[in-house]
Coordinates of C-alpha atoms in Angstrom, one line a residue:
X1 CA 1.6 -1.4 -2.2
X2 CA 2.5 -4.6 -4.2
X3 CA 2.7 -8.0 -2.7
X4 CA 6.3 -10.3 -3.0
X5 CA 3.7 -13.0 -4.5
X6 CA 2.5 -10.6 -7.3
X7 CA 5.1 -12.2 -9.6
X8 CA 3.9 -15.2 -9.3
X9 CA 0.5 -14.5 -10.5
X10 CA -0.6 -17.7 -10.1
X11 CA -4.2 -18.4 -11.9
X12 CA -7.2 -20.3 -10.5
X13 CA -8.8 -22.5 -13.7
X14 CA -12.3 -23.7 -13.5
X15 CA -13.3 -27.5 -13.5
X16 CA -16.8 -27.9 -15.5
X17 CA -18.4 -30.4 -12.6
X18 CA -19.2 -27.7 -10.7
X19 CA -17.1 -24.6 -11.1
X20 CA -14.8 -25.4 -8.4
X21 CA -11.4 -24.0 -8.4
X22 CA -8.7 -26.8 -9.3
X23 CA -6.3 -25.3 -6.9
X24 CA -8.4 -25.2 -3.9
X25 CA -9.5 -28.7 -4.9
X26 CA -5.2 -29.5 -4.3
X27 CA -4.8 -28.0 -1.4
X28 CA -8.0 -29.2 0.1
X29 CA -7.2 -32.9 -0.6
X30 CA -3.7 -32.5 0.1
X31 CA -4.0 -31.2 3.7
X32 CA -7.4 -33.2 4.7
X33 CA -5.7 -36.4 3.2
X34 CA -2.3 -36.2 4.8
X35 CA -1.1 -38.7 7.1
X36 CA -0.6 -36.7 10.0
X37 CA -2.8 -33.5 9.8
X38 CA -0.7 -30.5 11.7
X39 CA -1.9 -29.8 15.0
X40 CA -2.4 -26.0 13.7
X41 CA -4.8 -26.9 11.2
X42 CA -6.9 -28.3 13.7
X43 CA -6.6 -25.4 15.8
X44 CA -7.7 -23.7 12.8
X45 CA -10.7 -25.6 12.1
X46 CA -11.6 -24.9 15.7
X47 CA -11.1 -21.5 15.4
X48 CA -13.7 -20.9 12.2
X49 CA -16.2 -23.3 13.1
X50 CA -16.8 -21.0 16.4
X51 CA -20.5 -19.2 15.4
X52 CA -21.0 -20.5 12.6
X53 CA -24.3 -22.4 11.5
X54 CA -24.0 -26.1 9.7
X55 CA -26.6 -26.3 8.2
X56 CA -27.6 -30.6 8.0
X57 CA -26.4 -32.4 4.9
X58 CA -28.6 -35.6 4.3
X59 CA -26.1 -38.5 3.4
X60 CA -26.5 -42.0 2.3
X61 CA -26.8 -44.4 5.2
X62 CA -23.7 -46.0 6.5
X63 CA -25.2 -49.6 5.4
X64 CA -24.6 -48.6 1.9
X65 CA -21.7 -47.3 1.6
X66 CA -19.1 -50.2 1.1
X67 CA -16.4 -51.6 3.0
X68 CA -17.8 -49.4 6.1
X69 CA -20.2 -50.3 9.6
X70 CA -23.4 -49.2 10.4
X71 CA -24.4 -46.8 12.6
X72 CA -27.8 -46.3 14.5
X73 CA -28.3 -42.7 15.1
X74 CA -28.3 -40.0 12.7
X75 CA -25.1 -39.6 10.6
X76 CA -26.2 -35.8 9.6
X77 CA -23.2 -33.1 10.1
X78 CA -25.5 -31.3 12.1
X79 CA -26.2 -34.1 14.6
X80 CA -22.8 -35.6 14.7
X81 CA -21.8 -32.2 15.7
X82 CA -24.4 -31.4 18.3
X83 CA -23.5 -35.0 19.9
X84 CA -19.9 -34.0 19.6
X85 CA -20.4 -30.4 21.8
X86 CA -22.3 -32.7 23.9
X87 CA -19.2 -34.4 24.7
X88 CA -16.9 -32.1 24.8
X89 CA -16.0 -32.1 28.7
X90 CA -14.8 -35.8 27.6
X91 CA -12.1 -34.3 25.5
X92 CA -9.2 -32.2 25.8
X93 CA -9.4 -29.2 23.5
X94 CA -6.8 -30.9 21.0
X95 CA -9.0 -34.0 20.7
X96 CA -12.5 -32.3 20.3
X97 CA -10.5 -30.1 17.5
X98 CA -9.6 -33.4 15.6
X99 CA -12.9 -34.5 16.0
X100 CA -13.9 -31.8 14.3
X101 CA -11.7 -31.9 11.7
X102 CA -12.8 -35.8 11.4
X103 CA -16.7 -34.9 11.2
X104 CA -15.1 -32.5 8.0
X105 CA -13.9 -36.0 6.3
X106 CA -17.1 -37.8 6.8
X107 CA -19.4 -35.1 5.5
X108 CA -17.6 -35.7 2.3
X109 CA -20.2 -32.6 0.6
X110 CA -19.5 -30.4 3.4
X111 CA -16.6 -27.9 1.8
X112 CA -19.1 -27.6 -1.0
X113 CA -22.5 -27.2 -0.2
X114 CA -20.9 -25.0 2.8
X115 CA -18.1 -23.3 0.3
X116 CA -17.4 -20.6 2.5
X117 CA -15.9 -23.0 5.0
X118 CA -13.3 -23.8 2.9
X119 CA -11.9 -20.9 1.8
X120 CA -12.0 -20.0 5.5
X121 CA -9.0 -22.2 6.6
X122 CA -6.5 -20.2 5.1
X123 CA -2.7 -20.4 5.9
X124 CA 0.8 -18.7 5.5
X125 CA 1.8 -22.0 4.0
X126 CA -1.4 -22.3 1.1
X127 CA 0.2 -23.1 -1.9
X128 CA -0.2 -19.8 -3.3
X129 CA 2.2 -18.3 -0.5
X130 CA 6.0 -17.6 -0.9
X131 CA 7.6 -20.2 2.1
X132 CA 11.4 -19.8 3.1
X133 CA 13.5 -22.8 4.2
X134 CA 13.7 -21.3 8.0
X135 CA 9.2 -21.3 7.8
X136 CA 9.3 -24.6 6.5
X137 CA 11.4 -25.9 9.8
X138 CA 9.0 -24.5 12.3
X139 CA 6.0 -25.9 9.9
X140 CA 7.9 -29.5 10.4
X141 CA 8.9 -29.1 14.1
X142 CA 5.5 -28.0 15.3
X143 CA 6.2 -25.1 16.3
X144 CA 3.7 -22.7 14.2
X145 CA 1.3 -21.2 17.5
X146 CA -2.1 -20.2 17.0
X147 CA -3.5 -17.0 18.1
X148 CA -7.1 -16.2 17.7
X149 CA -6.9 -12.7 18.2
X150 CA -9.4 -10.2 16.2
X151 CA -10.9 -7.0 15.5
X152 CA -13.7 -5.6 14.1
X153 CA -14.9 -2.2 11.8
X154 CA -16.7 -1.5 9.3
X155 CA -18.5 -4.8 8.9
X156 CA -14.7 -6.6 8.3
X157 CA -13.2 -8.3 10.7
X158 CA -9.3 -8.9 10.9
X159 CA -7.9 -12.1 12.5
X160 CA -4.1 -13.2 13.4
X161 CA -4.3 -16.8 12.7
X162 CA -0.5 -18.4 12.7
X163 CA 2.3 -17.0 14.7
X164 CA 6.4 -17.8 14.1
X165 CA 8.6 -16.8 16.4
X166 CA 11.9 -17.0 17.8
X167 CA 15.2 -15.2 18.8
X168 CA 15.5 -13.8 15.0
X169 CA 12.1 -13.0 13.7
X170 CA 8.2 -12.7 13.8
X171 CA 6.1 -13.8 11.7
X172 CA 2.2 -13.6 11.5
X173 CA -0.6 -14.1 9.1
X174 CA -3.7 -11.7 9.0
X175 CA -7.0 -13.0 7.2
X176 CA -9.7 -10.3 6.4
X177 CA -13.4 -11.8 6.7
X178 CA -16.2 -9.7 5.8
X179 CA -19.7 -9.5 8.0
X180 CA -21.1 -13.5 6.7
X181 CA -17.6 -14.7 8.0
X182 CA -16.4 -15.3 4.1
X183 CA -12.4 -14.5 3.6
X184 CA -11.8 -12.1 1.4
X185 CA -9.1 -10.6 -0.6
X186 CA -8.4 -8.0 1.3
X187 CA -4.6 -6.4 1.5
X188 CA -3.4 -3.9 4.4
X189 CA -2.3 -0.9 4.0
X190 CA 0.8 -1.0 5.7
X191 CA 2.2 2.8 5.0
X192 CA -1.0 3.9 6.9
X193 CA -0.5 1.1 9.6
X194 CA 1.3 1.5 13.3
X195 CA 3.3 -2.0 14.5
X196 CA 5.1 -2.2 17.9
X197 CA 7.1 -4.8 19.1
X198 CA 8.0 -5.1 22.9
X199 CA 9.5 -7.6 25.3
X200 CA 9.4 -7.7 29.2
X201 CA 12.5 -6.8 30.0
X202 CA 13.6 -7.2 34.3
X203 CA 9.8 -6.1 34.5
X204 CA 9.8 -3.6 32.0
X205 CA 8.7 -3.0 28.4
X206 CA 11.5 -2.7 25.9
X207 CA 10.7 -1.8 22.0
X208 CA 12.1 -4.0 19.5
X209 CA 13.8 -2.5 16.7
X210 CA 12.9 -4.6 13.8
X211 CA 13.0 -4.4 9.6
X212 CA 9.6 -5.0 8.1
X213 CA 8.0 -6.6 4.9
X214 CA 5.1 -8.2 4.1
X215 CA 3.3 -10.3 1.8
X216 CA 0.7 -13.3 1.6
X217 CA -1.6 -14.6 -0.4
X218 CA -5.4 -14.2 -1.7
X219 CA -6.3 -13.9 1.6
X220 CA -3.9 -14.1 4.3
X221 CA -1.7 -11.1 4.9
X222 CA 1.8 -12.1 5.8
X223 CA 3.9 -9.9 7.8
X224 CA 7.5 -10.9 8.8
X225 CA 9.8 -8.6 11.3
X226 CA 13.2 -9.1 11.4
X227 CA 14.7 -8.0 14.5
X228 CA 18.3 -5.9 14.7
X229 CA 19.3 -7.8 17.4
X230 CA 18.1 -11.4 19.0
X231 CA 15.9 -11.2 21.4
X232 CA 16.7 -13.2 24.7
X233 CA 13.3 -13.6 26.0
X234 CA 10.5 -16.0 26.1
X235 CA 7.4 -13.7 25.1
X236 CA 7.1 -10.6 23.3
X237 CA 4.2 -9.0 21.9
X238 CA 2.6 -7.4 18.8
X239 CA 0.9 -4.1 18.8
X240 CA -1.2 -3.3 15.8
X241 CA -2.7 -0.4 14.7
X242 CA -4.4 -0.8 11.3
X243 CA -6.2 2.3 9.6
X244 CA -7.0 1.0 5.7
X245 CA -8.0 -1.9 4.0
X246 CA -7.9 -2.6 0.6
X247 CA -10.4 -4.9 -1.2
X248 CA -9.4 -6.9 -4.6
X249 CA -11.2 -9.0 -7.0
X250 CA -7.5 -11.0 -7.3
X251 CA -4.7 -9.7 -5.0
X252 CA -2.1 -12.3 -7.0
X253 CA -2.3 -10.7 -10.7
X254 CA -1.5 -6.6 -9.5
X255 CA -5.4 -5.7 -10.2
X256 CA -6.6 -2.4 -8.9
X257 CA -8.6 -2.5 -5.8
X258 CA -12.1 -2.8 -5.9
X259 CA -12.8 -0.8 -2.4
X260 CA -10.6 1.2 -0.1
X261 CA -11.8 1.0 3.3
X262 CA -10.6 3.2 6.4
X263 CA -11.5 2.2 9.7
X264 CA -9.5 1.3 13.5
X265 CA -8.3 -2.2 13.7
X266 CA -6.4 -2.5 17.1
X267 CA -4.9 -6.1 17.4
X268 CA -2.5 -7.5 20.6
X269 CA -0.8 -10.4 19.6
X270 CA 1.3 -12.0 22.2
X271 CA 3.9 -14.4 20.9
X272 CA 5.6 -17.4 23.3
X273 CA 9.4 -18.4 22.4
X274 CA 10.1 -20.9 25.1
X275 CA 10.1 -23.3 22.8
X276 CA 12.0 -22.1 20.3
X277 CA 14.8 -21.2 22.5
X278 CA 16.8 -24.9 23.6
X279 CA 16.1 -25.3 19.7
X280 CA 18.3 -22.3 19.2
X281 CA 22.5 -23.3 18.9
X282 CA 24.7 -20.7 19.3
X283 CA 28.2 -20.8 17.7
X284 CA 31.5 -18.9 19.0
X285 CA 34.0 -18.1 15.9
X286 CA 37.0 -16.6 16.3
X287 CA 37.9 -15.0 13.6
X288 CA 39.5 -11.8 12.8
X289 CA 40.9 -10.1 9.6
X290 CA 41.9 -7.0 8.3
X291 CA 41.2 -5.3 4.7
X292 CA 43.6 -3.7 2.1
X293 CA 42.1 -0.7 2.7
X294 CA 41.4 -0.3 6.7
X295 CA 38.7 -2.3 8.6
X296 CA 39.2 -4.7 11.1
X297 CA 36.9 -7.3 11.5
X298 CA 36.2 -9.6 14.8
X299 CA 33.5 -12.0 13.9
X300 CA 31.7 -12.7 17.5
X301 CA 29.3 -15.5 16.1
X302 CA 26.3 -17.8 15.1
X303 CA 22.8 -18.4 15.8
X304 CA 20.7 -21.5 14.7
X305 CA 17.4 -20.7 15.3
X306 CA 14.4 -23.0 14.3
X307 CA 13.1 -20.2 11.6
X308 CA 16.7 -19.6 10.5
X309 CA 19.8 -17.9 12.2
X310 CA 22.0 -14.8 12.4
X311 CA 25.1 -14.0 11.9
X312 CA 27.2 -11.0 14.4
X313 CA 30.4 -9.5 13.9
X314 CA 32.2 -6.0 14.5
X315 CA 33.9 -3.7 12.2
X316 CA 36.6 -0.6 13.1
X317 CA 38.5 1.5 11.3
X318 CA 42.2 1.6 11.2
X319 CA 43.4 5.4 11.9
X320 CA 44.6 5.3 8.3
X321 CA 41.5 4.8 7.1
X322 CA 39.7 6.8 9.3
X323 CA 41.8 9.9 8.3
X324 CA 40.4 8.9 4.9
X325 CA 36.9 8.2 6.0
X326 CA 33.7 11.4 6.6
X327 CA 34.1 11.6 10.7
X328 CA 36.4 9.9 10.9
X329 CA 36.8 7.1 13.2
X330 CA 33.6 7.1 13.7
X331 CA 32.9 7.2 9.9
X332 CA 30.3 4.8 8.3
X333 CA 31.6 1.9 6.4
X334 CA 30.1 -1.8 5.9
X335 CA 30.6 -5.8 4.7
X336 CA 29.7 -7.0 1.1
X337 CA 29.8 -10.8 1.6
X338 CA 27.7 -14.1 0.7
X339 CA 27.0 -17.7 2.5
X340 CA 27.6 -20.6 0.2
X341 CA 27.5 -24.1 0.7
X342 CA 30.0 -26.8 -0.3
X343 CA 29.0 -26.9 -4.2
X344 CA 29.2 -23.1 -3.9
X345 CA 25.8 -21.9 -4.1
X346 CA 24.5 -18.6 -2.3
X347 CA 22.2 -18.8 0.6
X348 CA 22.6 -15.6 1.8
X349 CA 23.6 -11.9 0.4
X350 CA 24.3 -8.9 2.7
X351 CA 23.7 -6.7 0.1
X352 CA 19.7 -7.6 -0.1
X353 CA 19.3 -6.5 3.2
X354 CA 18.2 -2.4 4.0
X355 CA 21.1 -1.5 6.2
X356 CA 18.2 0.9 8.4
X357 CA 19.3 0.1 12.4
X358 CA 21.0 -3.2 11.5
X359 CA 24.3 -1.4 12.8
X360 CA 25.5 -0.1 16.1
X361 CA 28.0 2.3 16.7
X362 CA 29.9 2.8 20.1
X363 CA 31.0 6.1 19.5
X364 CA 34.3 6.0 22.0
X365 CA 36.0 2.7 20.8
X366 CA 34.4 3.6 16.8
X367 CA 34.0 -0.5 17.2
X368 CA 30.7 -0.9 14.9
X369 CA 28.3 -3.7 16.0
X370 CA 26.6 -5.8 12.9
X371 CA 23.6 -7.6 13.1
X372 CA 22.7 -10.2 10.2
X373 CA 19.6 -12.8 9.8
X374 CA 19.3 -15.2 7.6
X375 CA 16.1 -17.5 6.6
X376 CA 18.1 -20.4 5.0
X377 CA 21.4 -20.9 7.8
X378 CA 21.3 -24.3 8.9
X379 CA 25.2 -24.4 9.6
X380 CA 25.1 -26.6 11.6
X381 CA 23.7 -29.4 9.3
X382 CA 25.5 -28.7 6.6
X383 CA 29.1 -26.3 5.8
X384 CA 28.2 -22.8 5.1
X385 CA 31.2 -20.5 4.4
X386 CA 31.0 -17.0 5.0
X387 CA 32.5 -15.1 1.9
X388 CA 33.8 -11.1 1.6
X389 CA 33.1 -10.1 -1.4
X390 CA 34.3 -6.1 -1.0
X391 CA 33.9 -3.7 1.5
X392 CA 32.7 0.2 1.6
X393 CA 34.0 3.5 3.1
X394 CA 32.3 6.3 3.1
X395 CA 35.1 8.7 2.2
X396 CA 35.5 12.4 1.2
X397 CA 36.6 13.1 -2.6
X398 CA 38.6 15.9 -4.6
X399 CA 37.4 14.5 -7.6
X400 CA 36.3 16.6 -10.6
X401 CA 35.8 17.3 -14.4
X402 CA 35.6 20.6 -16.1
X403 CA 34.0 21.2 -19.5
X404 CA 32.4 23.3 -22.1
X405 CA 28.4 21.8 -21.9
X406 CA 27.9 23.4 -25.5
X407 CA 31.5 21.0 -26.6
X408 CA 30.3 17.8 -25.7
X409 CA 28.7 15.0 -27.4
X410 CA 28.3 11.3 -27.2
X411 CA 30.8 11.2 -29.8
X412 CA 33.3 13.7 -27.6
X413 CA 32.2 13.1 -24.1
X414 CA 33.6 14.9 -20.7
X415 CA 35.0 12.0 -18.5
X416 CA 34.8 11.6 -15.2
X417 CA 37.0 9.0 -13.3
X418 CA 37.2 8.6 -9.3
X419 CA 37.3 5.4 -7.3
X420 CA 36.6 2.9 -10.3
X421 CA 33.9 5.3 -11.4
X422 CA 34.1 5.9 -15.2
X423 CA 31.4 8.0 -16.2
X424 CA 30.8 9.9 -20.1
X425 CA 29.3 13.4 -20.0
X426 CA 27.3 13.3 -23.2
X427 CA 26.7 17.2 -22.8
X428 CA 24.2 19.3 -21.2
X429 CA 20.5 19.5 -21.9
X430 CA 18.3 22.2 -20.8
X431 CA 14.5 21.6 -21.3
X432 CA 11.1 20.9 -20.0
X433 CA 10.4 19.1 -16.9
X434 CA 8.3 16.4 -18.4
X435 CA 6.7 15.8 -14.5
X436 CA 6.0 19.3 -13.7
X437 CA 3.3 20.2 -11.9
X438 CA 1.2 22.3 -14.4
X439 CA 0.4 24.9 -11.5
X440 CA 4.3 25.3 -11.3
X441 CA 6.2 28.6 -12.8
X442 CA 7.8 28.2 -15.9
X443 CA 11.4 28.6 -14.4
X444 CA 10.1 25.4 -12.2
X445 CA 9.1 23.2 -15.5
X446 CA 12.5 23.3 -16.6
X447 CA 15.6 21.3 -15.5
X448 CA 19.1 20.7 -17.0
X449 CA 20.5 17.1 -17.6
X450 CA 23.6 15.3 -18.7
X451 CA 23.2 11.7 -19.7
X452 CA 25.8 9.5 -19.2
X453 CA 27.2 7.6 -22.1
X454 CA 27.4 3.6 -22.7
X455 CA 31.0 2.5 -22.0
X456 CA 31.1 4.0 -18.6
X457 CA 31.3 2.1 -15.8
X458 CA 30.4 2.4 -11.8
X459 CA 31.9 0.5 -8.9
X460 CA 28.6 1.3 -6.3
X461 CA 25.1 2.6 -5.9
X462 CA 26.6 6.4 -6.7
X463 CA 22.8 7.8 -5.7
X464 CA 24.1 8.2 -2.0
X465 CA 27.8 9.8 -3.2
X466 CA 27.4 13.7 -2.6
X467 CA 27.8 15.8 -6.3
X468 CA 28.1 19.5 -6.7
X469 CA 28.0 21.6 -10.0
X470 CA 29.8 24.8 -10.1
X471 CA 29.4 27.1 -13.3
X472 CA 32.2 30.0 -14.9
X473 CA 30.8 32.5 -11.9
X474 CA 31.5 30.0 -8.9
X475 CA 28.0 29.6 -8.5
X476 CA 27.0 26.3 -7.0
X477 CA 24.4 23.8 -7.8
X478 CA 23.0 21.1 -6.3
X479 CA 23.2 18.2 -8.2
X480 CA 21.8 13.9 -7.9
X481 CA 22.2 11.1 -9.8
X482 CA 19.4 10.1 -11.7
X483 CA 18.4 6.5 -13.1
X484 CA 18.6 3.1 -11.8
X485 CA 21.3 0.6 -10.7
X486 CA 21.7 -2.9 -10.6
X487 CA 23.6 -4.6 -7.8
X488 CA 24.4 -8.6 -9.2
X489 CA 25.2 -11.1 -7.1
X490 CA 28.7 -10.8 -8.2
X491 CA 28.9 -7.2 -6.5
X492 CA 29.2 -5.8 -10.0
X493 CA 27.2 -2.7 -10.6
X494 CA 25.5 -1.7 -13.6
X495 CA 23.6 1.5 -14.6
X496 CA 20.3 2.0 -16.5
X497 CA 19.4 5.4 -18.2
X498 CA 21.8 7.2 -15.5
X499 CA 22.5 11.0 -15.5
X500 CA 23.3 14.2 -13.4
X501 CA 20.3 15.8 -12.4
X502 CA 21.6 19.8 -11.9
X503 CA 18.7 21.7 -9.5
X504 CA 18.6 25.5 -10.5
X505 CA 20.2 25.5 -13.9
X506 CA 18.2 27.3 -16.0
X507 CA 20.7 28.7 -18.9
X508 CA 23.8 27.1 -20.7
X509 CA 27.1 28.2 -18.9
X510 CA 29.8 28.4 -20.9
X511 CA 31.7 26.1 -18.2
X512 CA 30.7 23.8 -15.9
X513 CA 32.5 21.6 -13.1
X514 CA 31.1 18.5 -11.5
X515 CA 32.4 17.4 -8.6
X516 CA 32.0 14.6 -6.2
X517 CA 32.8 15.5 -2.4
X518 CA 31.8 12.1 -0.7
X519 CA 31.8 8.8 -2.1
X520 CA 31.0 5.7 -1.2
X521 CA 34.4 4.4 -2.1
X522 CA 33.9 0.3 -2.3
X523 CA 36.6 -1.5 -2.1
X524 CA 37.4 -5.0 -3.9
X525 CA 40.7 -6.3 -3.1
X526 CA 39.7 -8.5 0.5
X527 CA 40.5 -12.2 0.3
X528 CA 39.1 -13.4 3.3
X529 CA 36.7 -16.6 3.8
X530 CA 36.3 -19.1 6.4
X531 CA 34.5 -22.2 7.8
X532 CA 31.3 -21.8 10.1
X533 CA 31.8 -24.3 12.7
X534 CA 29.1 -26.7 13.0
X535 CA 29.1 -26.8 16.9
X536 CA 27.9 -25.1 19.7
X537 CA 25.9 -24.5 22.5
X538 CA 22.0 -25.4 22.8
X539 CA 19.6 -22.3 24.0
X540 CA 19.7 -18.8 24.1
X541 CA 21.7 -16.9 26.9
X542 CA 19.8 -15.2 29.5
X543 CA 19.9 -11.4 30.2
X544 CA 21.6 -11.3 33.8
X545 CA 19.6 -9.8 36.3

């Protein structure tokens, strides 16, 4: 499994005084130098320096070093840190961190004669992560929480360092130390991996449905969960059940592992949003419309949430439309639409989201409940319109073509038109399964194909539209779309080395029939946009008792 960073492939140059890497020199300076250093980074430091031996680093004294006092006692790292754990009960936890961090600055060789310490302090936001707008805003309103938690196998220890959460979405970061305490670049397997979400809900545990992805950096394993609905609560908690590790010489540049390791990593990350929820706005909109083709859409409203927002509306279908539709009212149809601000730029696309349990069907009133979040929705700052762009019904289809395979050509191609699908039937080709599994049977090597042609056209993904093949005997064959499709931000759809895929053809009939008996008919004739008003009311509404 690949990383979202991958395509960045940032590379790490060498500096000749020394070796050091030029990009951890950057970040280093840039987050020990700041003017304010963020509380979590202290926490951090706290965190790593627990167990670990400093060994004492001679320095010049004080007296000699310009433009700075002198100090009596001994200014090694070693004692300044022993007299610092000596007064400890002197200092709340926050201000022995800083102090720690501090004692970092004036050891000036620290990082480097101890390297492993600093490419211990890893973070979600290291400049060789991927940061959305919505993490940036809990970065800046201190509101990142530090966890702490860890496991243990196998000599490798896993540790949740940064936590993000609020109504929307959960965020974490996962470092991977081996058994000297050195981070490593080690990636999770996440297909192997358990992850449970639940809330105390009236005093009992509710699971959290959520959509997952993941990524990071060379060290810290990001994993963000984007909840189907918001959560009114003010902790939830993390269940993690990890099985496999994999080890990499550079995680960023798509390398092959260097180790696969399988072992039992249980982590319980708790996760506090009592902050985050009087930061939250949420915005009433009144707004209701009805398409060409028969849905009826009530949007209900907005969230502003510090890590981004959502969006929540509800769809039906008219009984027109639903005499069209596969089940009828109850038949599945969604919302192609786009956020753009005032110069017009896109800030969110419904059609990059997997649709999985984002949707909610009350199967009485066929009224569909739709759950969006978005990273970058600061409506209330700034006027975000909410676009339609089209609209899909799943419907059924009488659609079909009927041909000679042994007629056609690219030159003379069977067409195939249905629901502003255009598709050329180059003609029928009956061969070796190049794939095959070499144990198979030679009737199971072959497989029968009909390219499309260039000029064609398709409307919508027409992988999930329903095809048959039926041959001069009224035999059936199942049948799938083949090749890829690319979905632009415009909504237009465009086909790459696409085909019909016919399952159990192994001779050449002397006619064949495609048809299509459900389609995903999408639908581009709405003209609906409006305003998101900016206003609303602060924090999240409690679940009534």
């Amino acid at each position: 499994m690949t990383f979202l960073e991958r395509t960045e492939k940032k590379k790490v140059s060498r500096k000749a005084d020394g070796g050091r890497p030029a990009m951890e020199d950057n970040i280093w300076e840039q987050t020990l130098f700041a003017d304010k250093l963020p509380d979590e980074f202290t926490d951090q430091v706290m965190l790593h320096l627990e167990g670990i031996e400093i060994e004492a680093v001679q320095e010049a004294p004080m007296s000699a070093r310009p433009g700075r006092a002198t100090h009596p006692t001994d200014t090694s790292i070693a004692a300044q840190l022993k007299r610092a754990r000596n007064a400890q009960r002197a200092f709340t936890l926050k201000t022995w961190g800083a102090a720690a961090a501090a004692l970092m600055l004036v050891g000036g060789t620290l990082l480097y004669t101890q390297p492993t310490l600093a490419s211990m302090v890893r973070s979600l936001f290291a400049k060789d992560s991927l940061v959305d707008n919505g993490m940036k805003n809990v970065h800046d309103m201190g509101l990142v929480q530090i966890s702490g938690v860890s496991a243990v196998d196998q000599g490798y220890r896993l540790q949740v360092n940064e936590v993000i959460a609020d109504s929307t979405r959960l965020i974490i970061g996962i470092d991977v130390y081996d058994d000297k305490g050195n981070t490593i670049a080690g990636e999770i397997d996440y297909a192997t991996s358990d992850f449970n979400i639940y809330f105390n809900e009236r005093g009992n545990f509710a699971d959290v449905s959520y959509d997952m992805r993941q990524g990071g950096n060379q060290t810290t394993n990001r994993m963000e969960f984007k909840f189907m609905r918001p959560l009114l609560t003010d902790k939830l908690q993390l269940n993690a059940h990890i099985k496999e590790l994999r080890l990499y010489k550079d995680k960023l540049n798509a390398e092959p592992p260097v180790k696969e390791i399988k072992g039992d990593w249980k982590l319980i990350i708790e996760a506090d949003l009592a902050k985050a929820k009087p930061l939250t706005l949420l915005t009433a909109i009144d707004q209701t419309y009805e398409t060409p083709g028969g849905i009826q859409i009530h949007m209900q409203g907005a969230s502003r949430t510090p890590s981004g927002g959502s969006l929540e509306f509800t769809t039906r279908l008219t009984p027109e439309a639903a005499g069209r539709a596969v089940n009828g009212q109850s038949g599945f149809h969604q919302l192609n639409f786009h956020l753009e601000d005032e110069q017009g730029k896109r800030l969110g696309d419904s059609t990059l989201f997997q649709l999985g349990r984002r949707y909610e069907l009350e199967r009485w009133s066929g009224v569909t409940q739709w759950f969006y979040q978005f990273d970058n929705f600061a409506y209330d700052k700034q006027k975000i319109r909410f676009v339609l762009d089209s609209y899909v019904i799943r419907e059924r289809s009488t659609a079909s073509v009927t041909f000679d395979p042994a007629a056609i050509s690219a030159e003379q191609p069977a067409i195939f038109e249905d629901s502003g699908d255009k598709l050329l039937l180059q003609g029928l080709q009956i061969g070796p399964e190049p794939h095959a599994d070499p144990a198979a049977s030679q009737s199971d090597k072959t497989r029968a194909v009909i390219p499309f042609g260039g000029g064609g056209t398709v409307s919508h993904d027409i992988h999930g539209d329903t095809w048959v093949a039926v041959d001069e005997t009224g035999k059936e064959y199942s049948m799938f779309v083949g090749g890829s499709v690319s979905i632009h931000e415009s909504g237009a759809v465009e086909m790459h080395d696409g085909g019909f895929i016919i399952q159990d053809l192994k001779t050449m009939p002397k006619r064949l029939t495609i048809k299509r008996l459900i389609v995903n008919h999408q639908y581009r004739d709405a003209d609906w946009s409006f305003v998101i008003p900016q206003t609303g009311t602060n924090g999240v509404v409690p679940v009534p008792e």
